mmCIF file of C-alpha atoms in Angstrom:
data_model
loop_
_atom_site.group_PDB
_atom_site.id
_atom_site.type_symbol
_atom_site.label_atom_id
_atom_site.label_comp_id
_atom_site.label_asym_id
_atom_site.label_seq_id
_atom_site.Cartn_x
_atom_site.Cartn_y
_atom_site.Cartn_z
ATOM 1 C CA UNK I 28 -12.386 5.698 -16.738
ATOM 2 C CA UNK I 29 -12.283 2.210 -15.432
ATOM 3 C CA UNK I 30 -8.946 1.196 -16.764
ATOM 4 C CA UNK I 31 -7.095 4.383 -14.223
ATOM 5 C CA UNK I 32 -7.740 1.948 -11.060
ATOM 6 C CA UNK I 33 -5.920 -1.208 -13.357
ATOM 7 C CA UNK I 34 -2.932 -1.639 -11.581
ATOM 8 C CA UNK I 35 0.545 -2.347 -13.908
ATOM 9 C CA UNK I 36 0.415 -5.995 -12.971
ATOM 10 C CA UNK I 37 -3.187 -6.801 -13.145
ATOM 11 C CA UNK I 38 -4.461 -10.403 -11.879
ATOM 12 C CA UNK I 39 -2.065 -12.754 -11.450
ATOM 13 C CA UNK I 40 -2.692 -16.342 -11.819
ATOM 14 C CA UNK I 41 -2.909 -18.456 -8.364
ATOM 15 C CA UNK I 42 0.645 -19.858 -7.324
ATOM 16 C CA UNK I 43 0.560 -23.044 -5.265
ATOM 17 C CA UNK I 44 3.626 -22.571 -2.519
ATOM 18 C CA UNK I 45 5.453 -25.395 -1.330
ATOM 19 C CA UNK I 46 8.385 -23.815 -0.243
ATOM 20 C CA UNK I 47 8.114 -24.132 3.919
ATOM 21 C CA UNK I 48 10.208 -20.312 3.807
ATOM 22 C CA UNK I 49 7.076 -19.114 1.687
ATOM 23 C CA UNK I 50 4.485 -20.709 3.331
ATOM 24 C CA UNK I 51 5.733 -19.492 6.718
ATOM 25 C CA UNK I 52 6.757 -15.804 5.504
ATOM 26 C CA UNK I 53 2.316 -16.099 3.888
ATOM 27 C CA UNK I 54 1.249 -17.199 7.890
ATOM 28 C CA UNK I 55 3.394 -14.101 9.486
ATOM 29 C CA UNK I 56 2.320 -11.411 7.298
ATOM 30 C CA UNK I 57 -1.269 -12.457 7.760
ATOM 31 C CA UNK I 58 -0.530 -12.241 11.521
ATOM 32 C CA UNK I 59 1.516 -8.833 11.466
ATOM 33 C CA UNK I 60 -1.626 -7.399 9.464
ATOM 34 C CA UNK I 61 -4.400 -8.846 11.947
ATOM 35 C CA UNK I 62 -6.198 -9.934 8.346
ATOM 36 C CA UNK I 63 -9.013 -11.584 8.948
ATOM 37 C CA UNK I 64 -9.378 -15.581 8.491
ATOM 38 C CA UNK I 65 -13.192 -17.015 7.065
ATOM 39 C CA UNK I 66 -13.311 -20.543 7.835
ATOM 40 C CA UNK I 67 -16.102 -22.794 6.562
ATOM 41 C CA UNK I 68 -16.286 -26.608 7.335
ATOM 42 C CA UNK I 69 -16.621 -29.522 4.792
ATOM 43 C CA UNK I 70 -20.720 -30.010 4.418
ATOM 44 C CA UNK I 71 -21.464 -26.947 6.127
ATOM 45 C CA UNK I 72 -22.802 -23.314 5.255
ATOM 46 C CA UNK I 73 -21.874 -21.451 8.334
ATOM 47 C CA UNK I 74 -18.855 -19.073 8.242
ATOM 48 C CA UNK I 75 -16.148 -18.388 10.661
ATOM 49 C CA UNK I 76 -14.131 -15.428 11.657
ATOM 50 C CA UNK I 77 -10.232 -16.112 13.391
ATOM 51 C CA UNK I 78 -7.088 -14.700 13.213
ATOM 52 C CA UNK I 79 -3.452 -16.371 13.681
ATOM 53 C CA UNK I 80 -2.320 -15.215 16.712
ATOM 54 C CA UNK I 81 1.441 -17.145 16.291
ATOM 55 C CA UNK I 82 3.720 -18.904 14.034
ATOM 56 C CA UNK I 83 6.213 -21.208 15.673
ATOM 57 C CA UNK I 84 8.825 -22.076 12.840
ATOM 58 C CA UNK I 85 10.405 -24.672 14.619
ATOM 59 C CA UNK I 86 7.771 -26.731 15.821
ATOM 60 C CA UNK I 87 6.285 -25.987 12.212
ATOM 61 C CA UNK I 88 2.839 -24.842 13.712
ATOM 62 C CA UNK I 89 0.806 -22.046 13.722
ATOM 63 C CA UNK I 90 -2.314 -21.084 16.295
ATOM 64 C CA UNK I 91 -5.790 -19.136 15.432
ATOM 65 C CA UNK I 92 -7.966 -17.095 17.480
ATOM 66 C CA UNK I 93 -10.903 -18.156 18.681
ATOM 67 C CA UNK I 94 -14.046 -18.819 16.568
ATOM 68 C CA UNK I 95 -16.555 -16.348 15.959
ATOM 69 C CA UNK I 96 -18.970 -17.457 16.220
ATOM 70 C CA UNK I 97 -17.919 -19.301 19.296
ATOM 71 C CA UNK I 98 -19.704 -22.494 18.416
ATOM 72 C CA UNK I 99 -17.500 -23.254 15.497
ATOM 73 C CA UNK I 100 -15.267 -24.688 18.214
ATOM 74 C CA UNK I 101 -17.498 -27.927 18.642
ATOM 75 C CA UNK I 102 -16.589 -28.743 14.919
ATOM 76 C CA UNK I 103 -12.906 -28.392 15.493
ATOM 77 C CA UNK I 104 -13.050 -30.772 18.676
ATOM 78 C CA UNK I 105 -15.043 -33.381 16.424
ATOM 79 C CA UNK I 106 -11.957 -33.381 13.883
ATOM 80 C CA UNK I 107 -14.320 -31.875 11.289
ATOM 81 C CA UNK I 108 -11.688 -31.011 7.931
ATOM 82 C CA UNK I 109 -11.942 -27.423 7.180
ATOM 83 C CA UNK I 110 -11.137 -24.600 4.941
ATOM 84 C CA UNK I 111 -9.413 -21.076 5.443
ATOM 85 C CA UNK I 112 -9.268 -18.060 3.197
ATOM 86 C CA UNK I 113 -7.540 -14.445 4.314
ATOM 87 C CA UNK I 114 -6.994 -11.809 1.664
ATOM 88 C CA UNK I 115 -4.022 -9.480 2.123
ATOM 89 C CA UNK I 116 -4.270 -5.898 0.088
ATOM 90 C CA UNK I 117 -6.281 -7.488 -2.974
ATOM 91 C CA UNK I 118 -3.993 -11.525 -2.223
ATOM 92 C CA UNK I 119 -5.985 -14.722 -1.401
ATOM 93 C CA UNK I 120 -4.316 -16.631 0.604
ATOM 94 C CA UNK I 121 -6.103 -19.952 1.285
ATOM 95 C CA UNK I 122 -5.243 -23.647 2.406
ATOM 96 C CA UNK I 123 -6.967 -26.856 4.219
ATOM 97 C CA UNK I 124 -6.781 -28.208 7.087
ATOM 98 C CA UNK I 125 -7.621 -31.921 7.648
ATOM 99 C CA UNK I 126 -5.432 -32.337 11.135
ATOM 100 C CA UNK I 127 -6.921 -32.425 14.601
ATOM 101 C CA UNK I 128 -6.557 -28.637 16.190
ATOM 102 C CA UNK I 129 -4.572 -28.686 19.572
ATOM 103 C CA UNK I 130 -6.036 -26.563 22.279
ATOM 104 C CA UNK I 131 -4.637 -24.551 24.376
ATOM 105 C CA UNK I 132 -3.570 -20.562 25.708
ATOM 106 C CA UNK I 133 -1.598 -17.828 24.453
ATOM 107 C CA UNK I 134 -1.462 -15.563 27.184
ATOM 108 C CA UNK I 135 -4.750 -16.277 29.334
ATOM 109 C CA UNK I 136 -6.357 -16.333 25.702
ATOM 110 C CA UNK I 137 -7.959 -19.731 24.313
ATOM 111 C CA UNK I 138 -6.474 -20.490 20.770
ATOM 112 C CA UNK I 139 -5.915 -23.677 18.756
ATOM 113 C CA UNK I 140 -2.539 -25.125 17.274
ATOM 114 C CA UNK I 141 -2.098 -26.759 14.117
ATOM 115 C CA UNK I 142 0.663 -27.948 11.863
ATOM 116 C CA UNK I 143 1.682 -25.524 9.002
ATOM 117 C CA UNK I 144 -0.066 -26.432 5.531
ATOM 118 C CA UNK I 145 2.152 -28.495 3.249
ATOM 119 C CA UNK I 146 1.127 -25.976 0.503
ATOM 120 C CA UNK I 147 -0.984 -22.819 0.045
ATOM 121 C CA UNK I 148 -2.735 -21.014 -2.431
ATOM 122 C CA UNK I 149 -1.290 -17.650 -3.144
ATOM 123 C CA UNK I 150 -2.936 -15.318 -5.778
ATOM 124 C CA UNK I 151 -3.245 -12.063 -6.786
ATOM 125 C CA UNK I 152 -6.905 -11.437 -7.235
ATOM 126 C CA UNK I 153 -6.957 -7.703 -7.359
ATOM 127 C CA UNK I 154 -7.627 -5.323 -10.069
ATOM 128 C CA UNK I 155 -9.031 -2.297 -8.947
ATOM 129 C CA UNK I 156 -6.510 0.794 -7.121
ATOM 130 C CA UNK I 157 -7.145 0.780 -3.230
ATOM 131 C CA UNK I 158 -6.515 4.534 -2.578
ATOM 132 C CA UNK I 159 -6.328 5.698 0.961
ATOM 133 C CA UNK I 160 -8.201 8.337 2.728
ATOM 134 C CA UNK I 161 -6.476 11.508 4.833
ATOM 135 C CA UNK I 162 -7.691 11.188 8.012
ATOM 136 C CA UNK I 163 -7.261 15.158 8.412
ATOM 137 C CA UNK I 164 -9.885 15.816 5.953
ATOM 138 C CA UNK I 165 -12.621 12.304 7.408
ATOM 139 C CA UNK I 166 -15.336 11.095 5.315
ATOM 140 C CA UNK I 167 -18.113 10.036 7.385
ATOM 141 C CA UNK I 168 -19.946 6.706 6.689
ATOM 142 C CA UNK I 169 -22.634 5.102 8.076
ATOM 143 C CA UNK I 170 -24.198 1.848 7.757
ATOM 144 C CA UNK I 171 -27.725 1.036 8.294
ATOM 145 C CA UNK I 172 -30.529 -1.459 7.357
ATOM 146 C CA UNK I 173 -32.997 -4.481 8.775
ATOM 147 C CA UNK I 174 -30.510 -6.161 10.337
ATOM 148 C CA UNK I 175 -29.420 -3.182 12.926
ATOM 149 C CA UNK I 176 -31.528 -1.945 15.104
ATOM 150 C CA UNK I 177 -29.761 1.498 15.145
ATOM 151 C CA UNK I 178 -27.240 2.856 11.923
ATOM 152 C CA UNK I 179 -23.505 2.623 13.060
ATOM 153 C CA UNK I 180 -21.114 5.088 12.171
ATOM 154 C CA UNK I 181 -17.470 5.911 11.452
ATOM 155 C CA UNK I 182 -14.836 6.754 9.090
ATOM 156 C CA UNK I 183 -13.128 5.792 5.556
ATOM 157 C CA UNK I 184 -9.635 4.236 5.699
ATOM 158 C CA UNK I 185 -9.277 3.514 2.181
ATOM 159 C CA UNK I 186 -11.442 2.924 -0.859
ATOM 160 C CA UNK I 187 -11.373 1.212 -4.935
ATOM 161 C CA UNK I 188 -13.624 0.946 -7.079
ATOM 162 C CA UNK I 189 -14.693 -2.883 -5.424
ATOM 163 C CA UNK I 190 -14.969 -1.935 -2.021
ATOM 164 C CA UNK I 191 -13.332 -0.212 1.196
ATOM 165 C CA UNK I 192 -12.016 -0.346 4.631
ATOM 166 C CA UNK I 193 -13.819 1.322 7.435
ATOM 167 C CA UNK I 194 -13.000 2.424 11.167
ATOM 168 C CA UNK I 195 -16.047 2.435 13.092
ATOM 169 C CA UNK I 196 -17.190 3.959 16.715
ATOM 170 C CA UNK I 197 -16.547 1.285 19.452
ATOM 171 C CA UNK I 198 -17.350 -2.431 19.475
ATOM 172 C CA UNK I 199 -18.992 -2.926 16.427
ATOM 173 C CA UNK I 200 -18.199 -6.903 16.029
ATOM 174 C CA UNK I 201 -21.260 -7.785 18.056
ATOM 175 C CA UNK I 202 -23.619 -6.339 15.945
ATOM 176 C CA UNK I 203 -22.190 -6.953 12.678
ATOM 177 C CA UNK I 204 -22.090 -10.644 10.861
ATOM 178 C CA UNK I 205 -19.580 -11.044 8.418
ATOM 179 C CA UNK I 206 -20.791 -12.053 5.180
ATOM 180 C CA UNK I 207 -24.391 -10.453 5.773
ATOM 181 C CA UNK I 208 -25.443 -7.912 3.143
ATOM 182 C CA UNK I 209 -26.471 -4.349 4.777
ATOM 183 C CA UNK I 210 -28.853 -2.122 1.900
ATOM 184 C CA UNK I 211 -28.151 1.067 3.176
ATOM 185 C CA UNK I 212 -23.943 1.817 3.143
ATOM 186 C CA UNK I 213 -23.591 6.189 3.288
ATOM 187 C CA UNK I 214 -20.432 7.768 2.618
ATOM 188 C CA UNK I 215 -20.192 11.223 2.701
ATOM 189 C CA UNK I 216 -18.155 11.787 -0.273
ATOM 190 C CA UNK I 217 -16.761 15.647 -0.712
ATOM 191 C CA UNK I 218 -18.844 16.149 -3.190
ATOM 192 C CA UNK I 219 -22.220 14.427 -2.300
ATOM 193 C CA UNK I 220 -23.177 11.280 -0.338
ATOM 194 C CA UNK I 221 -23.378 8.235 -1.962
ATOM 195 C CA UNK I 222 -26.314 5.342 -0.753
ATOM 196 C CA UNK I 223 -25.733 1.562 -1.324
ATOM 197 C CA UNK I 224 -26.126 -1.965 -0.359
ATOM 198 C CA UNK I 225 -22.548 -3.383 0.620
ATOM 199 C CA UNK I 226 -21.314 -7.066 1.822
ATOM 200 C CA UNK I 227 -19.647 -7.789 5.230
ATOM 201 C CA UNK I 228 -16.225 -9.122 4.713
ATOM 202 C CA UNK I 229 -14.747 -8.990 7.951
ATOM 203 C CA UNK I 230 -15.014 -6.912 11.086
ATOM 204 C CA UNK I 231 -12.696 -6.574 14.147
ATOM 205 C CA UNK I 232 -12.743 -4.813 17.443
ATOM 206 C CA UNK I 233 -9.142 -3.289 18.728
ATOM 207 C CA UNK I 234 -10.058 -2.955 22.539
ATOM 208 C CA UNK I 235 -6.968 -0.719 22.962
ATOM 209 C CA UNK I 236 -8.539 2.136 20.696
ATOM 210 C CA UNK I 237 -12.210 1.706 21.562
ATOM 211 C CA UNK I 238 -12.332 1.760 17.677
ATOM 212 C CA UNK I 239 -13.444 -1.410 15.234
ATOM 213 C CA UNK I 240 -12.032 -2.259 11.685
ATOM 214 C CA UNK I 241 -14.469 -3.617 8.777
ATOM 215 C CA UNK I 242 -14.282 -4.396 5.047
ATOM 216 C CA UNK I 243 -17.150 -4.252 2.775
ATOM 217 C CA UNK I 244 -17.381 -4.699 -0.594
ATOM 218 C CA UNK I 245 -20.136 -3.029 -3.232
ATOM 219 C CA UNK I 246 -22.741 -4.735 -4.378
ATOM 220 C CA UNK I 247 -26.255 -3.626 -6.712
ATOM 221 C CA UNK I 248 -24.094 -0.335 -7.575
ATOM 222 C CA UNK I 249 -25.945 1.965 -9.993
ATOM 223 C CA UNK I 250 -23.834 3.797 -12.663
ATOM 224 C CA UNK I 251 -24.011 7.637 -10.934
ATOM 225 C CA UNK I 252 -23.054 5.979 -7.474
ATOM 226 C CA UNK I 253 -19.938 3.855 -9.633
ATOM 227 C CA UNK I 254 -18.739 6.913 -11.242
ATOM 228 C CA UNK I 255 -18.675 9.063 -8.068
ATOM 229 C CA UNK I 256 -16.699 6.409 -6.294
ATOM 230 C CA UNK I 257 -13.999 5.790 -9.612
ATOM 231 C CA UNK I 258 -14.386 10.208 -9.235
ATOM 232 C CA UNK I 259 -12.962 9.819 -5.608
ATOM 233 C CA UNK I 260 -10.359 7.193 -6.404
ATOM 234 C CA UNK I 261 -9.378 8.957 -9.133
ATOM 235 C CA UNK I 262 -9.085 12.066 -6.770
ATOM 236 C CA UNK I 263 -7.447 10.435 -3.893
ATOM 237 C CA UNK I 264 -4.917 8.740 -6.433
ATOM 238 C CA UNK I 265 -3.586 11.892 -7.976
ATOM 239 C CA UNK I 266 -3.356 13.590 -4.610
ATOM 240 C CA UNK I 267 -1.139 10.538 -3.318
ATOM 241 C CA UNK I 268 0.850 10.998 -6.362
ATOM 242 C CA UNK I 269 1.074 14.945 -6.139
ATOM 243 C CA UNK I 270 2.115 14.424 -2.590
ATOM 244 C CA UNK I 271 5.196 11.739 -3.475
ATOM 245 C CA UNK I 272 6.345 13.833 -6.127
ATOM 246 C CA UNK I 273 7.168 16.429 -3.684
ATOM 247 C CA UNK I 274 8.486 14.435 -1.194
ATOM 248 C CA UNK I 275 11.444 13.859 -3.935
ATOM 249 C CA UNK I 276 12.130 17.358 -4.213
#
Protein backbone atom coordinates (compact mmCIF):
# COMPACT_ATOMS: atom_id res chain seq x y z
CA UNK A 1 0.00 0.00 0.00
CA UNK A 2 3.00 2.16 0.47
CA UNK A 3 3.48 3.25 -3.06
CA UNK A 4 -0.52 5.25 -2.87
CA UNK A 5 1.24 8.12 -0.64
CA UNK A 6 4.32 8.30 -3.65
CA UNK A 7 3.65 11.45 -5.04
CA UNK A 8 4.03 11.75 -9.26
CA UNK A 9 7.32 13.54 -8.82
CA UNK A 10 8.95 11.70 -6.06
CA UNK A 11 12.38 13.12 -4.51
CA UNK A 12 13.97 15.49 -6.33
CA UNK A 13 17.59 15.98 -6.26
CA UNK A 14 18.89 19.21 -4.18
CA UNK A 15 19.18 22.39 -6.52
CA UNK A 16 21.77 24.94 -5.44
CA UNK A 17 20.01 28.60 -6.27
CA UNK A 18 22.01 31.40 -7.21
CA UNK A 19 19.60 33.35 -8.85
CA UNK A 20 19.05 36.54 -6.20
CA UNK A 21 14.97 36.41 -7.73
CA UNK A 22 15.02 32.68 -6.37
CA UNK A 23 16.77 33.04 -3.41
CA UNK A 24 14.59 35.98 -2.35
CA UNK A 25 11.12 34.44 -3.67
CA UNK A 26 12.77 30.86 -1.06
CA UNK A 27 13.19 33.74 2.09
CA UNK A 28 9.41 35.19 1.49
CA UNK A 29 7.58 32.06 1.23
CA UNK A 30 9.30 30.79 4.33
CA UNK A 31 8.10 34.06 5.96
CA UNK A 32 4.41 34.06 4.48
CA UNK A 33 4.21 30.35 5.93
CA UNK A 34 5.68 31.22 9.54
CA UNK A 35 7.91 27.78 8.81
CA UNK A 36 9.99 27.23 11.33
CA UNK A 37 13.97 27.92 11.12
CA UNK A 38 16.52 25.18 13.27
CA UNK A 39 19.72 26.82 13.60
CA UNK A 40 22.78 25.01 14.97
CA UNK A 41 26.27 26.70 15.34
CA UNK A 42 29.66 25.45 13.94
CA UNK A 43 31.15 23.08 17.00
CA UNK A 44 28.05 23.05 18.79
CA UNK A 45 25.10 20.51 19.58
CA UNK A 46 22.45 22.83 20.75
CA UNK A 47 19.52 23.66 18.41
CA UNK A 48 17.71 26.80 17.68
CA UNK A 49 14.23 27.76 16.82
CA UNK A 50 13.60 31.44 14.65
CA UNK A 51 11.57 32.57 12.10
CA UNK A 52 12.22 35.44 9.34
CA UNK A 53 10.20 38.05 10.27
CA UNK A 54 11.26 40.37 6.88
CA UNK A 55 12.89 40.40 3.60
CA UNK A 56 14.14 43.75 2.42
CA UNK A 57 14.99 43.24 -1.41
CA UNK A 58 16.69 46.29 -1.79
CA UNK A 59 18.99 46.44 0.91
CA UNK A 60 19.42 42.59 0.04
CA UNK A 61 18.80 41.52 3.77
CA UNK A 62 16.61 39.55 5.58
CA UNK A 63 15.85 39.56 9.67
CA UNK A 64 15.00 36.39 12.09
CA UNK A 65 13.11 36.16 15.17
CA UNK A 66 14.53 35.83 18.18
CA UNK A 67 16.35 32.68 19.43
CA UNK A 68 14.72 30.07 21.25
CA UNK A 69 16.27 29.31 23.28
CA UNK A 70 17.10 32.85 24.13
CA UNK A 71 20.73 32.19 24.86
CA UNK A 72 21.58 31.35 21.32
CA UNK A 73 21.83 35.13 21.03
CA UNK A 74 25.33 35.26 22.89
CA UNK A 75 26.70 33.11 19.92
CA UNK A 76 25.40 35.45 17.30
CA UNK A 77 26.99 38.59 19.15
CA UNK A 78 30.42 36.57 19.27
CA UNK A 79 30.26 36.27 15.29
CA UNK A 80 29.95 32.49 15.76
CA UNK A 81 29.25 31.04 11.72
CA UNK A 82 26.08 29.20 11.70
CA UNK A 83 23.70 27.01 9.90
CA UNK A 84 19.85 27.24 9.02
CA UNK A 85 17.45 24.63 7.77
CA UNK A 86 13.38 25.31 7.25
CA UNK A 87 11.34 22.73 5.41
CA UNK A 88 8.34 23.97 3.42
CA UNK A 89 5.45 21.14 2.64
CA UNK A 90 8.09 18.15 2.37
CA UNK A 91 11.23 21.24 0.72
CA UNK A 92 14.54 21.80 2.62
CA UNK A 93 15.52 24.86 2.33
CA UNK A 94 18.94 25.45 3.98
CA UNK A 95 22.00 27.95 3.72
CA UNK A 96 25.04 29.42 5.98
CA UNK A 97 25.65 32.18 7.43
CA UNK A 98 29.24 33.32 8.22
CA UNK A 99 28.37 37.35 8.47
CA UNK A 100 28.04 39.27 11.71
CA UNK A 101 24.02 39.53 12.58
CA UNK A 102 22.87 43.25 12.96
CA UNK A 103 20.60 43.91 15.86
CA UNK A 104 17.91 45.67 16.08
CA UNK A 105 13.59 46.05 16.25
CA UNK A 106 10.82 45.29 14.08
CA UNK A 107 8.04 46.79 15.72
CA UNK A 108 9.01 46.89 19.59
CA UNK A 109 10.22 43.21 18.75
CA UNK A 110 14.12 42.31 19.02
CA UNK A 111 15.27 40.60 15.69
CA UNK A 112 18.60 40.33 13.87
CA UNK A 113 19.52 41.46 10.18
CA UNK A 114 21.66 39.75 7.87
CA UNK A 115 22.65 39.87 4.25
CA UNK A 116 20.74 37.44 1.89
CA UNK A 117 22.76 34.07 1.21
CA UNK A 118 24.71 34.14 -2.05
CA UNK A 119 23.15 30.66 -2.68
CA UNK A 120 20.75 28.17 -1.06
CA UNK A 121 19.98 24.72 -0.99
CA UNK A 122 16.61 23.90 -2.37
CA UNK A 123 15.36 20.23 -2.45
CA UNK A 124 12.56 18.26 -2.60
CA UNK A 125 12.91 15.73 0.13
CA UNK A 126 9.41 14.44 0.32
CA UNK A 127 7.90 11.22 -0.59
CA UNK A 128 5.11 10.39 1.39
CA UNK A 129 1.20 12.22 0.62
CA UNK A 130 0.50 14.91 3.41
CA UNK A 131 -3.34 14.59 3.51
CA UNK A 132 -5.26 17.08 5.51
CA UNK A 133 -7.72 16.62 8.22
CA UNK A 134 -11.59 18.21 8.26
CA UNK A 135 -11.70 20.12 11.09
CA UNK A 136 -15.65 19.43 11.22
CA UNK A 137 -15.13 15.88 11.93
CA UNK A 138 -11.49 16.62 14.78
CA UNK A 139 -9.26 13.89 15.67
CA UNK A 140 -8.07 14.32 19.06
CA UNK A 141 -4.34 13.82 19.93
CA UNK A 142 -2.50 13.94 22.81
CA UNK A 143 1.01 13.86 23.69
CA UNK A 144 2.48 12.61 26.81
CA UNK A 145 5.69 11.13 28.37
CA UNK A 146 8.82 11.83 31.01
CA UNK A 147 9.50 14.93 29.82
CA UNK A 148 5.86 16.61 30.64
CA UNK A 149 4.69 16.77 33.70
CA UNK A 150 1.01 16.69 32.50
CA UNK A 151 -0.15 15.13 28.66
CA UNK A 152 -1.04 18.12 26.30
CA UNK A 153 -3.73 17.96 24.00
CA UNK A 154 -5.20 19.13 20.68
CA UNK A 155 -6.09 18.46 17.22
CA UNK A 156 -4.79 16.93 13.71
CA UNK A 157 -4.15 19.43 10.88
CA UNK A 158 -2.78 17.11 8.48
CA UNK A 159 -1.06 13.75 8.40
CA UNK A 160 1.44 11.14 5.85
CA UNK A 161 2.68 8.33 6.39
CA UNK A 162 6.19 10.23 7.99
CA UNK A 163 4.61 12.44 10.27
CA UNK A 164 1.90 15.30 10.95
CA UNK A 165 0.97 18.73 11.90
CA UNK A 166 -0.81 19.41 15.10
CA UNK A 167 -2.86 22.42 16.70
CA UNK A 168 -2.59 22.26 20.29
CA UNK A 169 -4.56 23.99 23.43
CA UNK A 170 -2.77 27.30 24.36
CA UNK A 171 0.93 28.04 24.80
CA UNK A 172 2.45 24.93 24.30
CA UNK A 173 6.12 26.29 23.19
CA UNK A 174 7.22 26.48 26.79
CA UNK A 175 6.85 23.10 27.54
CA UNK A 176 7.82 21.52 24.43
CA UNK A 177 11.70 21.31 23.06
CA UNK A 178 12.03 20.90 19.58
CA UNK A 179 13.97 18.03 18.59
CA UNK A 180 13.16 16.04 21.94
CA UNK A 181 11.56 12.63 21.40
CA UNK A 182 8.07 12.23 23.40
CA UNK A 183 7.13 8.00 23.77
CA UNK A 184 3.67 8.38 24.14
CA UNK A 185 1.99 10.41 20.77
CA UNK A 186 -2.27 9.35 20.84
CA UNK A 187 -4.34 10.06 17.99
CA UNK A 188 -7.69 9.17 18.06
CA UNK A 189 -8.05 7.79 14.70
CA UNK A 190 -11.93 7.00 13.55
CA UNK A 191 -11.39 3.78 13.80
CA UNK A 192 -9.17 3.18 16.95
CA UNK A 193 -6.39 5.16 18.68
CA UNK A 194 -3.11 4.74 17.71
CA UNK A 195 0.05 4.99 20.61
CA UNK A 196 3.62 6.04 19.58
CA UNK A 197 6.85 7.67 20.25
CA UNK A 198 7.15 10.82 17.85
CA UNK A 199 10.10 13.58 17.34
CA UNK A 200 9.66 17.37 17.96
CA UNK A 201 10.25 19.24 14.81
CA UNK A 202 9.07 22.53 15.53
CA UNK A 203 6.48 24.18 17.71
CA UNK A 204 4.95 27.72 17.66
CA UNK A 205 2.58 29.71 19.74
CA UNK A 206 0.02 32.19 17.68
CA UNK A 207 -0.92 34.56 20.68
CA UNK A 208 -3.84 35.87 18.57
CA UNK A 209 -5.69 32.36 18.68
CA UNK A 210 -4.63 31.18 22.13
CA UNK A 211 -3.80 28.07 19.94
CA UNK A 212 -0.01 26.55 19.21
CA UNK A 213 1.25 24.81 15.94
CA UNK A 214 3.73 21.65 16.11
CA UNK A 215 5.24 19.08 13.72
CA UNK A 216 6.27 15.71 14.71
CA UNK A 217 7.48 13.10 12.89
CA UNK A 218 7.11 9.02 13.66
CA UNK A 219 9.57 7.25 14.99
CA UNK A 220 9.84 3.17 16.52
CA UNK A 221 6.41 2.65 14.47
CA UNK A 222 5.19 -0.96 14.68
CA UNK A 223 3.55 -2.46 11.52
CA UNK A 224 -0.43 -2.41 12.91
CA UNK A 225 0.16 1.33 14.07
CA UNK A 226 1.93 2.00 10.16
CA UNK A 227 -0.89 0.45 8.43
CA UNK A 228 -3.64 2.28 10.37
CA UNK A 229 -1.96 5.57 9.66
CA UNK A 230 -1.27 4.64 5.50
CA UNK A 231 -5.46 3.35 6.30
CA UNK A 232 -6.21 7.07 7.25
CA UNK A 233 -4.14 8.69 4.53
CA UNK A 234 -5.45 6.54 2.24
CA UNK A 235 -8.98 7.58 3.58
CA UNK A 236 -8.44 11.22 3.85
CA UNK A 237 -6.86 11.14 0.21
CA UNK A 238 -9.82 9.68 -1.58
CA UNK A 239 -12.21 11.90 0.32
CA UNK A 240 -10.11 15.06 -0.90
CA UNK A 241 -10.34 13.63 -4.26
CA UNK A 242 -14.18 12.70 -4.07
CA UNK A 243 -14.71 16.19 -2.86
CA UNK A 244 -12.68 18.01 -6.03
CA UNK A 245 -14.35 15.92 -8.39
CA UNK A 246 -17.53 17.46 -7.46
CA UNK A 247 -16.49 20.74 -7.18
CA UNK A 248 -16.02 20.39 -11.21
CA UNK A 249 -19.44 19.46 -11.72
Amino acid sequence: MANLFVEENGPQPPKRLKAPVEIHASLRMLMDSHDPLVITFDDRNQRFQSFVVAVNRERNLIALDELIPNDGERFLQNGEAFRIEAFHEGVRIAWECRQNAYFAEIDGARCYWLPVPDEVLYHQRRNAFRASVSQGQPVAVEIAGEKLKAPIKGNLIDISATGCKIRLDGNASDRLQPGQVYERFTARLPFGAITLEVELRHVHFEEKVGVSFAGVRFLQVSGLVQRNIERFVYQLQREARRFEKDELF
